[in-house]
Short mmCIF file of C-alpha atoms in Angstrom, two decimals:
data_model
loop_
_atom_site.label_atom_id
_atom_site.label_comp_id
_atom_site.label_asym_id
_atom_site.label_seq_id
_atom_site.Cartn_x
_atom_site.Cartn_y
_atom_site.Cartn_z
CA UNK X 857 -8.74 0.94 -15.15
CA UNK X 858 -8.73 -1.77 -13.21
CA UNK X 859 -7.97 -1.69 -9.26
CA UNK X 860 -7.75 -4.79 -7.20
CA UNK X 861 -7.28 -4.70 -3.56
CA UNK X 862 -4.87 -7.23 -2.58
CA UNK X 863 -3.61 -6.21 0.93
CA UNK X 864 -5.31 -4.40 3.78
CA UNK X 865 -4.23 -4.51 6.52
CA UNK X 866 -0.50 -2.85 7.55
CA UNK X 867 2.58 -4.66 9.08
CA UNK X 868 0.78 -7.93 10.18
CA UNK X 869 -1.80 -9.03 8.47
CA UNK X 870 -5.02 -9.29 11.39
CA UNK X 871 -5.14 -11.11 13.30
CA UNK X 872 -1.07 -10.31 13.49
CA UNK X 873 0.43 -14.13 14.61
CA UNK X 874 2.20 -12.50 18.03
CA UNK X 875 -0.25 -9.94 18.60
CA UNK X 876 -3.20 -10.57 21.18
CA UNK X 877 -4.93 -7.28 21.05
CA UNK X 878 -9.38 -6.90 21.82
CA UNK X 879 -9.01 -6.97 17.65
CA UNK X 880 -6.95 -9.98 17.52
CA UNK X 881 -8.95 -11.87 20.87
CA UNK X 882 -11.66 -11.26 19.36
CA UNK X 883 -11.37 -12.31 16.18
CA UNK X 884 -10.27 -15.50 16.98
CA UNK X 885 -12.55 -15.87 19.22
CA UNK X 886 -14.84 -15.22 17.16
CA UNK X 887 -16.47 -12.64 18.41
CA UNK X 888 -15.70 -9.82 16.56
CA UNK X 889 -17.71 -9.41 13.26
CA UNK X 890 -13.88 -8.34 11.50
CA UNK X 891 -13.09 -9.56 8.34
CA UNK X 892 -9.10 -10.90 8.11
CA UNK X 893 -7.42 -9.06 5.85
CA UNK X 894 -3.52 -9.28 4.28
CA UNK X 895 -0.40 -7.42 4.63
CA UNK X 896 -1.15 -4.19 2.52
CA UNK X 897 -0.95 -3.92 -1.93
CA UNK X 898 -2.48 -2.93 -4.33
CA UNK X 899 -2.85 -4.64 -8.40
CA UNK X 900 -4.20 -2.27 -11.33
CA UNK X 901 -4.55 -2.76 -14.91
CA UNK X 902 -5.51 -1.09 -18.11
CA UNK X 903 -7.31 -4.13 -19.74
CA UNK X 904 -7.61 -6.69 -16.83
CA UNK X 905 -5.02 -9.16 -18.30
CA UNK X 906 -1.56 -7.37 -17.29
CA UNK X 907 -1.09 -6.02 -13.77
CA UNK X 908 0.97 -3.87 -11.69
CA UNK X 909 1.51 -4.88 -8.15
CA UNK X 910 2.06 -1.23 -6.38
CA UNK X 911 4.06 -2.79 -2.80
CA UNK X 912 5.27 -6.15 -2.63
CA UNK X 913 3.18 -8.04 0.62
CA UNK X 914 4.51 -11.09 2.16
CA UNK X 915 1.71 -12.36 1.72
CA UNK X 916 2.17 -12.53 -2.83
CA UNK X 917 0.88 -15.96 -2.84
CA UNK X 918 -1.77 -16.16 -0.73
CA UNK X 919 -3.02 -12.77 -2.31
CA UNK X 920 -2.83 -14.23 -5.76
CA UNK X 921 -3.98 -17.50 -5.53
CA UNK X 922 -7.45 -15.56 -4.37
CA UNK X 923 -6.95 -13.27 -7.83
CA UNK X 924 -6.66 -15.47 -10.95
CA UNK X 925 -5.98 -12.60 -13.04
CA UNK X 926 -2.73 -12.99 -11.27
CA UNK X 927 -2.19 -16.77 -11.88
CA UNK X 928 -0.57 -18.55 -14.56
CA UNK X 929 -2.89 -19.19 -17.21
CA UNK X 930 -1.09 -18.84 -21.10
CA UNK X 931 2.07 -20.65 -20.64
CA UNK X 932 2.88 -23.42 -18.02
CA UNK X 933 4.71 -21.30 -16.46
CA UNK X 934 3.50 -17.52 -16.61
CA UNK X 935 0.97 -14.40 -14.36
CA UNK X 936 -0.62 -11.97 -14.82
CA UNK X 937 1.31 -9.22 -13.05
CA UNK X 938 3.25 -7.02 -15.78
CA UNK X 939 6.14 -4.76 -13.73
CA UNK X 940 6.14 -4.24 -10.21
CA UNK X 941 6.00 -0.41 -8.46
CA UNK X 942 6.70 -0.13 -5.08
CA UNK X 943 6.04 3.39 -2.70
CA UNK X 944 8.75 2.36 0.07
CA UNK X 945 11.06 0.14 1.12
CA UNK X 946 9.42 -1.36 4.37
CA UNK X 947 9.47 -4.97 4.90
CA UNK X 948 5.84 -5.57 4.74
CA UNK X 949 5.79 -3.91 0.74
CA UNK X 950 8.71 -5.36 -0.70
CA UNK X 951 9.38 -9.31 0.97
CA UNK X 952 7.14 -11.00 -1.22
CA UNK X 953 10.07 -10.73 -4.38
CA UNK X 954 11.73 -13.24 -2.53
CA UNK X 955 8.40 -15.58 -3.79
CA UNK X 956 8.64 -14.36 -7.03
CA UNK X 957 12.04 -15.17 -7.79
CA UNK X 958 11.30 -18.04 -9.65
CA UNK X 959 9.22 -15.38 -12.48
CA UNK X 960 12.27 -13.64 -12.54
CA UNK X 961 13.98 -10.69 -14.19
CA UNK X 962 11.54 -8.56 -12.81
CA UNK X 963 10.49 -4.73 -13.98
CA UNK X 964 10.47 -3.01 -11.05
CA UNK X 965 9.90 1.27 -10.23
CA UNK X 966 10.98 3.14 -7.22
CA UNK X 967 13.11 5.97 -6.13
CA UNK X 968 16.51 6.03 -5.77
CA UNK X 969 17.09 6.89 -2.05
CA UNK X 970 14.28 3.22 -2.09
CA UNK X 971 17.10 1.19 -4.49
CA UNK X 972 19.72 2.51 -2.06
CA UNK X 973 17.24 0.68 1.23
CA UNK X 974 17.21 -2.41 -0.69
CA UNK X 975 21.06 -2.93 -2.64
CA UNK X 976 22.24 -2.47 1.46
CA UNK X 977 20.23 -2.04 5.14
CA UNK X 978 17.73 -5.26 3.39
CA UNK X 979 19.64 -5.33 -0.05
CA UNK X 980 17.68 -7.28 -1.81
CA UNK X 981 17.97 -6.45 -5.18
CA UNK X 982 21.36 -7.53 -4.54
CA UNK X 983 20.01 -11.51 -3.19
CA UNK X 984 17.58 -11.53 -5.91
CA UNK X 985 20.36 -11.63 -8.69
CA UNK X 986 20.64 -14.59 -8.53
CA UNK X 987 17.70 -16.43 -9.84
CA UNK X 988 17.12 -15.18 -13.45
CA UNK X 989 19.10 -12.06 -13.33
CA UNK X 990 16.27 -11.00 -10.77
CA UNK X 991 15.35 -7.13 -10.92
CA UNK X 992 15.66 -4.42 -13.99
CA UNK X 993 15.22 -1.67 -11.33
CA UNK X 994 13.63 1.26 -13.12
CA UNK X 995 13.71 4.62 -11.42
CA UNK X 996 10.72 6.73 -10.88
CA UNK X 997 11.89 10.33 -11.11
CA UNK X 998 10.42 12.71 -8.96
CA UNK X 999 9.96 15.63 -10.42
CA UNK X 1000 6.50 15.92 -11.21
CA UNK X 1001 6.15 14.12 -14.95
CA UNK X 1002 4.56 10.72 -15.48
CA UNK X 1003 6.07 8.01 -16.34
CA UNK X 1004 4.48 4.20 -17.61
CA UNK X 1005 4.49 1.16 -17.48
CA UNK X 1006 5.15 -0.53 -20.63
CA UNK X 1007 2.52 -3.65 -20.45
CA UNK X 1008 -0.04 -0.83 -19.60
CA UNK X 1009 -0.15 1.90 -21.47
CA UNK X 1010 -2.55 3.72 -20.70
CA UNK X 1011 -2.17 4.16 -17.15
CA UNK X 1012 -0.45 7.16 -16.53
CA UNK X 1013 1.82 7.43 -13.44
CA UNK X 1014 3.18 10.23 -11.23
CA UNK X 1015 4.86 9.73 -8.04
CA UNK X 1016 4.78 12.49 -4.98
CA UNK X 1017 7.43 12.09 -2.42
CA UNK X 1018 5.25 11.88 0.88
CA UNK X 1019 6.01 12.72 4.27
CA UNK X 1020 7.12 9.33 6.25
CA UNK X 1021 9.89 7.77 7.59
CA UNK X 1022 11.95 5.54 6.35
CA UNK X 1023 12.38 2.35 7.28
CA UNK X 1024 14.94 1.35 10.43
CA UNK X 1025 17.35 -0.61 8.63
CA UNK X 1026 17.70 2.62 6.52
CA UNK X 1027 20.78 5.46 7.39
CA UNK X 1028 17.69 7.95 6.68
CA UNK X 1029 15.19 6.77 9.68
CA UNK X 1030 14.39 9.30 11.20
CA UNK X 1031 16.13 11.69 8.42
CA UNK X 1032 13.13 12.54 5.86
CA UNK X 1033 14.71 13.18 2.65
CA UNK X 1034 12.76 12.86 -0.29
CA UNK X 1035 12.51 9.71 -1.56
CA UNK X 1036 11.85 7.61 1.25
CA UNK X 1037 7.85 7.13 1.05
CA UNK X 1038 5.42 7.59 -2.77
CA UNK X 1039 2.14 8.84 -3.10
CA UNK X 1040 0.77 8.04 -6.50
CA UNK X 1041 -2.33 9.34 -9.20
CA UNK X 1042 -2.85 6.34 -11.41
CA UNK X 1043 -4.97 8.44 -14.33
CA UNK X 1044 -6.42 6.34 -17.48
CA UNK X 1045 -6.19 8.44 -20.34
CA UNK X 1046 -9.02 7.04 -22.26
CA UNK X 1047 -11.50 7.77 -19.64
CA UNK X 1048 -8.99 10.55 -18.11
CA UNK X 1049 -10.58 9.00 -14.76
CA UNK X 1050 -7.35 8.90 -11.28
CA UNK X 1051 -6.82 7.31 -8.26
CA UNK X 1052 -4.30 8.21 -5.29
CA UNK X 1053 -2.59 6.02 -4.40
CA UNK X 1054 -1.29 6.33 -0.87
CA UNK X 1055 -0.95 4.27 2.37
CA UNK X 1056 1.73 5.26 3.99
CA UNK X 1057 1.24 9.00 4.55
CA UNK X 1058 2.14 11.22 7.80
CA UNK X 1059 1.88 14.42 7.01
CA UNK X 1060 -0.27 16.67 4.18
CA UNK X 1061 0.79 19.69 2.37
CA UNK X 1062 -0.04 21.82 -0.49
CA UNK X 1063 1.51 19.43 -2.95
CA UNK X 1064 -0.20 16.50 -1.68
CA UNK X 1065 -3.56 18.42 -1.55
CA UNK X 1066 -2.73 19.64 -4.79
CA UNK X 1067 -2.92 15.89 -5.76
CA UNK X 1068 -5.70 14.46 -3.85
CA UNK X 1069 -7.97 16.65 -5.09
CA UNK X 1070 -7.24 15.92 -8.76
CA UNK X 1071 -8.42 12.64 -7.77
CA UNK X 1072 -11.94 10.69 -8.61
CA UNK X 1073 -10.60 7.64 -5.66
CA UNK X 1074 -9.28 8.35 -2.59
CA UNK X 1075 -6.80 5.31 -1.17
CA UNK X 1076 -5.81 6.33 1.03
CA UNK X 1077 -3.48 6.04 4.76
CA UNK X 1078 -6.02 4.09 7.17
CA UNK X 1079 -3.30 2.73 9.51
CA UNK X 1080 -4.49 3.88 13.00
CA UNK X 1081 -7.18 5.33 14.73
CA UNK X 1082 -5.85 8.28 17.10
CA UNK X 1083 -2.28 8.90 17.23
CA UNK X 1084 -1.55 6.55 21.00
CA UNK X 1085 -2.64 3.67 18.98
CA UNK X 1086 -0.41 1.59 19.79
CA UNK X 1087 0.24 2.61 23.61
CA UNK X 1088 -3.52 2.27 24.38
CA UNK X 1089 -3.34 -1.18 23.91
CA UNK X 1090 -0.73 -1.17 25.31
CA UNK X 1091 1.03 -3.60 22.03
CA UNK X 1092 4.02 -0.84 21.32
CA UNK X 1093 5.84 2.97 22.41
CA UNK X 1094 5.19 4.37 19.29
CA UNK X 1095 3.46 7.77 18.49
CA UNK X 1096 1.61 6.51 14.53
CA UNK X 1097 3.36 10.19 13.91
CA UNK X 1098 6.70 8.74 14.71
CA UNK X 1099 6.25 5.54 12.44
CA UNK X 1100 4.75 7.94 8.89
CA UNK X 1101 0.88 8.15 9.32
CA UNK X 1102 -1.87 10.65 10.36
CA UNK X 1103 -4.34 9.45 12.21
CA UNK X 1104 -7.71 9.43 11.00
CA UNK X 1105 -9.11 10.53 14.83
CA UNK X 1106 -9.21 13.88 16.01
CA UNK X 1107 -8.26 17.50 15.07
CA UNK X 1108 -6.24 17.18 11.57
CA UNK X 1109 -7.15 13.93 11.03
CA UNK X 1110 -7.84 11.76 8.55
CA UNK X 1111 -11.06 11.96 8.90
CA UNK X 1112 -11.42 16.20 8.48
CA UNK X 1113 -9.15 16.48 5.58
CA UNK X 1114 -11.44 13.94 3.42
CA UNK X 1115 -13.72 16.37 4.74
CA UNK X 1116 -13.14 18.72 1.93
CA UNK X 1117 -13.22 15.64 -1.40
CA UNK X 1118 -16.82 15.41 -0.96
CA UNK X 1119 -17.71 14.25 -4.31
CA UNK X 1120 -13.82 11.34 -3.99
CA UNK X 1121 -14.72 7.74 -3.26
CA UNK X 1122 -12.26 7.81 0.20
CA UNK X 1123 -11.23 4.34 0.93
CA UNK X 1124 -8.95 3.68 3.98
CA UNK X 1125 -6.27 1.21 3.44
CA UNK X 1126 -3.38 0.09 4.83
CA UNK X 1127 -5.09 -0.74 9.02
CA UNK X 1128 -3.27 -1.70 12.01
CA UNK X 1129 -3.98 -4.44 13.23
CA UNK X 1130 -4.70 -2.58 16.48
CA UNK X 1131 -7.63 0.40 14.80
CA UNK X 1132 -11.00 -0.31 16.03
CA UNK X 1133 -12.42 1.17 12.65
CA UNK X 1134 -11.83 -3.28 11.68
CA UNK X 1135 -14.10 -4.04 13.84
CA UNK X 1136 -17.58 -3.60 12.41
CA UNK X 1137 -20.08 -3.11 14.70
CA UNK X 1138 -17.26 -0.73 16.55
CA UNK X 1139 -17.96 3.54 17.08
CA UNK X 1140 -15.25 4.30 15.16
CA UNK X 1141 -16.22 3.10 13.02
CA UNK X 1142 -19.63 3.96 12.15
CA UNK X 1143 -17.72 7.30 12.36
CA UNK X 1144 -16.09 5.88 9.67
CA UNK X 1145 -19.46 5.18 7.84
CA UNK X 1146 -21.41 8.63 8.91
CA UNK X 1147 -18.43 10.53 6.92
CA UNK X 1148 -18.73 9.04 3.50
CA UNK X 1149 -15.16 6.87 4.32
CA UNK X 1150 -15.05 3.03 2.71
CA UNK X 1151 -12.58 0.42 4.71
CA UNK X 1152 -11.12 -1.90 2.64
CA UNK X 1153 -10.02 -5.33 2.18
CA UNK X 1154 -9.21 -8.64 0.96
CA UNK X 1155 -10.24 -8.73 -2.61
CA UNK X 1156 -12.53 -5.42 -2.59
CA UNK X 1157 -12.47 -4.71 -6.68
CA UNK X 1158 -12.03 -0.74 -7.77
CA UNK X 1159 -13.55 0.24 -11.35
CA UNK X 1160 -12.66 4.02 -12.61
#
């Protein structure tokens, strides 16, 4: 199985266009040892030719330009993108579908909750119907049964509902429903290797921990270092937990959780521009590294 990190930042990217926090200012001024990052998305493949997008970032055009496997190569107009799986209906995970309009129709797998949001509050399915049929909805069931995408038949994908928040335009905002946000356990049936992908992970339960134990690689929520990070940085009032993200530090934080999975490759993704782990010289980054945990970056390639 091939996994390509197309974008490793949270919404807004890094540096965020309108942010002058220490991280964003430092990067722009060349005073911070850190790498720019686009908004979160990965691509997975069983053959390195046909790829499934897991989320479609607003930065998808630049991500395609940075990853030749997704570029046209076989016909006058084509793409290596063979399907899209949406883990939620957040703007920073679905808006890239608008950029892909010239390639419609696209098969898009998502839960019924996500499909409802994307045909009402943010009706991207309705909008793209005007481009060669638009998006073909393929329903993701939350029954524990794996599904597959025809172009990548060796990949068996199981979805699990995660406790996180729906976007502001959803009628389920601050009212969690199963299917608002999901994680994916992706298995290469030829090798038995598995990756657990969950860029939005607010709380852990027994089912999520069981799925994490089954994985050889954990690619999980790295949004904020501390729950009140937005407040401390002076750029917002919301807690990470209110946005559906588990902080890395402190009791019960992501680093403490990941310590229980020493045999798995552990990688943080979906990193907010305020997170001090973006600074490669910060004590927080050193703490992550000392724990044997990696920080995802754009262009990171993983093979299982």
